[in-house]
């Protein structure tokens, strides 16, 4: 084997080692989902087209347990993106969401500014009793690694509702994090 063939062989071997090392770095990441559900009540109202702000009680993230169960930790989380927010009617059973004109859901946690999570505008009258909101596309890592967070739901109605409406807010997050060293 001449010197140029040896150089080519050695170069290819180094490229192969670098490629395999790069693949192993990809394997050092874990992706998993975290889901949360909270309840809010839209109070009966006499007016329409007025924004109503509804706060949820603090929602426990149980993040440390979920991270541990996925072989990672809070400090290894790279990003947490919202995949979906679905609003559905819990009560009264015969109620739909057609009374809503728009809906915005904000997230907040201790020491952090409030941030838009998801929203829906121009909600149609034939919406039914479940609505999927448009997510903001933001990274919510700082909020979900906290022990708790809260939601603020800003609802604008375009119909008078004569009784309180209980809603369920279901949020699904996608987490990307590094793996713990074995």
CSV table of C-alpha atoms in Angstrom, one decimal:
chain,number,residue,atom,x,y,z
A,1,UNK,CA,0.0,0.0,0.0
A,2,UNK,CA,1.5,3.3,-1.0
A,3,UNK,CA,1.5,6.4,1.2
A,4,UNK,CA,-1.4,8.1,-0.5
A,5,UNK,CA,-3.6,5.1,0.0
A,6,UNK,CA,-2.6,5.0,3.7
A,7,UNK,CA,-3.5,8.7,4.1
A,8,UNK,CA,-6.9,8.1,2.4
A,9,UNK,CA,-7.6,5.0,4.5
A,10,UNK,CA,-6.6,6.9,7.7
A,11,UNK,CA,-8.7,9.9,6.8
A,12,UNK,CA,-11.7,7.7,6.1
A,13,UNK,CA,-11.2,5.9,9.4
A,14,UNK,CA,-11.1,9.3,11.3
A,15,UNK,CA,-14.2,10.5,9.5
A,16,UNK,CA,-16.0,7.2,10.4
A,17,UNK,CA,-15.0,7.6,14.1
A,18,UNK,CA,-16.1,11.3,14.1
A,19,UNK,CA,-19.5,10.3,12.5
A,20,UNK,CA,-20.1,7.5,15.1
A,21,UNK,CA,-19.1,9.9,17.9
A,22,UNK,CA,-21.6,12.4,16.6
A,23,UNK,CA,-24.3,9.8,16.5
A,24,UNK,CA,-23.6,8.9,20.1
A,25,UNK,CA,-24.2,12.6,21.0
A,26,UNK,CA,-27.7,12.3,19.5
A,27,UNK,CA,-28.3,9.3,21.7
A,28,UNK,CA,-27.4,11.3,24.7
A,29,UNK,CA,-30.7,13.3,24.3
A,30,UNK,CA,-34.1,12.1,25.5
A,31,UNK,CA,-37.5,13.4,24.3
A,32,UNK,CA,-40.7,12.8,26.2
A,33,UNK,CA,-44.1,14.4,26.9
A,34,UNK,CA,-45.5,16.0,30.0
A,35,UNK,CA,-49.3,16.6,30.3
A,36,UNK,CA,-51.3,18.8,32.7
A,37,UNK,CA,-55.0,19.4,33.3
A,38,UNK,CA,-56.5,22.3,35.1
A,39,UNK,CA,-60.0,23.5,35.6
A,40,UNK,CA,-61.5,27.0,35.2
A,41,UNK,CA,-65.0,28.4,35.6
A,42,UNK,CA,-66.4,31.0,33.2
A,43,UNK,CA,-68.9,32.9,35.4
A,44,UNK,CA,-72.4,33.7,34.1
A,45,UNK,CA,-72.5,37.1,32.7
A,46,UNK,CA,-74.8,39.9,31.8
A,47,UNK,CA,-72.5,41.5,29.2
A,48,UNK,CA,-70.8,40.4,26.0
A,49,UNK,CA,-67.5,41.5,24.3
A,50,UNK,CA,-66.0,42.2,27.7
A,51,UNK,CA,-62.8,40.3,28.6
A,52,UNK,CA,-63.0,38.0,31.6
A,53,UNK,CA,-59.8,37.1,33.4
A,54,UNK,CA,-59.9,33.7,35.1
A,55,UNK,CA,-57.0,32.4,37.2
A,56,UNK,CA,-56.2,28.8,38.0
A,57,UNK,CA,-54.8,27.7,41.3
A,58,UNK,CA,-51.1,26.7,41.2
A,59,UNK,CA,-50.5,23.6,39.1
A,60,UNK,CA,-47.9,21.2,40.5
A,61,UNK,CA,-45.5,20.2,37.7
A,62,UNK,CA,-44.1,17.1,39.4
A,63,UNK,CA,-41.2,17.9,37.1
A,64,UNK,CA,-38.4,16.4,39.2
A,65,UNK,CA,-40.3,13.0,39.3
A,66,UNK,CA,-41.0,13.1,35.6
A,67,UNK,CA,-37.4,14.1,34.7
A,68,UNK,CA,-36.1,11.3,37.0
A,69,UNK,CA,-38.4,8.8,35.4
A,70,UNK,CA,-37.0,9.7,32.0
A,71,UNK,CA,-33.3,9.4,33.2
A,72,UNK,CA,-32.7,13.2,33.2
A,73,UNK,CA,-32.8,16.1,35.6
A,74,UNK,CA,-33.9,19.8,35.7
A,75,UNK,CA,-30.4,21.0,34.9
A,76,UNK,CA,-30.1,18.8,31.8
A,77,UNK,CA,-33.4,20.1,30.2
A,78,UNK,CA,-32.6,21.8,26.8
A,79,UNK,CA,-36.1,22.9,25.9
A,80,UNK,CA,-39.8,22.4,26.6
A,81,UNK,CA,-42.2,23.3,23.9
A,82,UNK,CA,-46.0,23.3,24.0
A,83,UNK,CA,-47.5,20.8,21.6
A,84,UNK,CA,-51.2,21.4,22.3
A,85,UNK,CA,-53.8,23.1,24.5
A,86,UNK,CA,-57.4,21.8,24.3
A,87,UNK,CA,-60.3,23.4,26.1
A,88,UNK,CA,-63.4,21.3,26.8
A,89,UNK,CA,-66.7,21.8,28.6
A,90,UNK,CA,-67.1,19.9,31.9
A,91,UNK,CA,-70.4,21.3,33.0
A,92,UNK,CA,-73.2,21.9,32.2
A,93,UNK,CA,-73.2,18.7,30.1
A,94,UNK,CA,-75.4,20.2,27.3
A,95,UNK,CA,-73.2,23.3,26.9
A,96,UNK,CA,-70.8,24.0,24.0
A,97,UNK,CA,-68.2,26.7,23.5
A,98,UNK,CA,-70.2,28.8,21.0
A,99,UNK,CA,-70.5,31.6,23.7
A,100,UNK,CA,-66.8,32.4,23.2
A,101,UNK,CA,-65.5,35.0,20.8
A,102,UNK,CA,-61.8,34.6,21.7
A,103,UNK,CA,-59.7,32.8,24.3
A,104,UNK,CA,-56.1,33.4,25.4
A,105,UNK,CA,-54.2,31.2,27.9
A,106,UNK,CA,-51.2,32.7,29.7
A,107,UNK,CA,-48.7,30.9,31.9
A,108,UNK,CA,-46.9,32.4,34.9
A,109,UNK,CA,-44.6,31.2,37.6
A,110,UNK,CA,-42.7,32.7,40.6
A,111,UNK,CA,-40.1,35.2,39.4
A,112,UNK,CA,-41.0,35.0,35.7
A,113,UNK,CA,-43.0,37.3,33.5
A,114,UNK,CA,-46.4,36.1,32.2
A,115,UNK,CA,-46.2,34.6,28.7
A,116,UNK,CA,-48.8,33.7,26.2
A,117,UNK,CA,-49.3,29.9,26.0
A,118,UNK,CA,-52.0,29.5,23.3
A,119,UNK,CA,-55.0,31.3,21.9
A,120,UNK,CA,-58.0,31.2,19.6
A,121,UNK,CA,-59.6,34.1,17.8
A,122,UNK,CA,-63.0,34.3,16.0
A,123,UNK,CA,-64.3,31.1,17.5
A,124,UNK,CA,-67.1,29.9,15.3
A,125,UNK,CA,-70.7,29.2,16.6
A,126,UNK,CA,-70.4,25.6,15.5
A,127,UNK,CA,-67.3,24.9,17.6
A,128,UNK,CA,-68.8,22.2,19.7
A,129,UNK,CA,-67.7,21.4,23.2
A,130,UNK,CA,-63.9,21.0,22.6
A,131,UNK,CA,-61.5,23.6,21.1
A,132,UNK,CA,-57.9,23.2,20.2
A,133,UNK,CA,-55.9,26.4,20.6
A,134,UNK,CA,-53.1,27.7,18.5
A,135,UNK,CA,-49.8,27.4,20.4
A,136,UNK,CA,-47.4,30.3,20.7
A,137,UNK,CA,-44.3,28.4,19.6
A,138,UNK,CA,-42.3,29.6,22.6
A,139,UNK,CA,-39.9,27.7,24.8
A,140,UNK,CA,-41.5,27.2,28.3
A,141,UNK,CA,-38.6,25.5,30.0
A,142,UNK,CA,-38.3,28.1,32.8
A,143,UNK,CA,-42.0,27.6,33.7
A,144,UNK,CA,-42.2,23.8,33.6
A,145,UNK,CA,-39.0,23.2,35.6
A,146,UNK,CA,-40.5,25.1,38.5
A,147,UNK,CA,-42.4,23.3,41.2
A,148,UNK,CA,-45.7,25.0,40.2
A,149,UNK,CA,-47.1,27.3,37.6
A,150,UNK,CA,-50.4,29.1,37.2
A,151,UNK,CA,-52.6,29.9,34.2
A,152,UNK,CA,-54.6,33.0,33.4
A,153,UNK,CA,-57.4,32.5,30.9
A,154,UNK,CA,-58.7,35.6,29.2
A,155,UNK,CA,-62.1,34.9,27.6
A,156,UNK,CA,-64.2,37.2,25.6
A,157,UNK,CA,-67.8,36.1,25.1
A,158,UNK,CA,-70.1,37.0,22.3
A,159,UNK,CA,-73.3,35.6,23.9
A,160,UNK,CA,-74.8,36.0,27.3
A,161,UNK,CA,-74.4,32.9,29.4
A,162,UNK,CA,-77.0,32.5,32.2
A,163,UNK,CA,-75.0,29.9,34.2
A,164,UNK,CA,-71.4,29.2,35.1
A,165,UNK,CA,-69.5,27.0,32.6
A,166,UNK,CA,-66.8,24.7,34.0
A,167,UNK,CA,-63.9,24.2,31.5
A,168,UNK,CA,-61.0,21.8,31.4
A,169,UNK,CA,-57.7,23.1,30.1
A,170,UNK,CA,-55.4,20.2,28.9
A,171,UNK,CA,-51.8,21.1,28.0
A,172,UNK,CA,-49.2,18.8,26.4
A,173,UNK,CA,-45.5,19.7,26.4
A,174,UNK,CA,-42.6,18.1,24.6
A,175,UNK,CA,-39.4,18.0,26.6
A,176,UNK,CA,-35.9,17.6,25.2
A,177,UNK,CA,-33.2,16.9,27.7
A,178,UNK,CA,-29.7,15.4,28.2
A,179,UNK,CA,-29.4,11.9,29.8
A,180,UNK,CA,-27.9,11.4,33.2
A,181,UNK,CA,-24.5,9.8,33.2
A,182,UNK,CA,-24.7,6.2,34.1
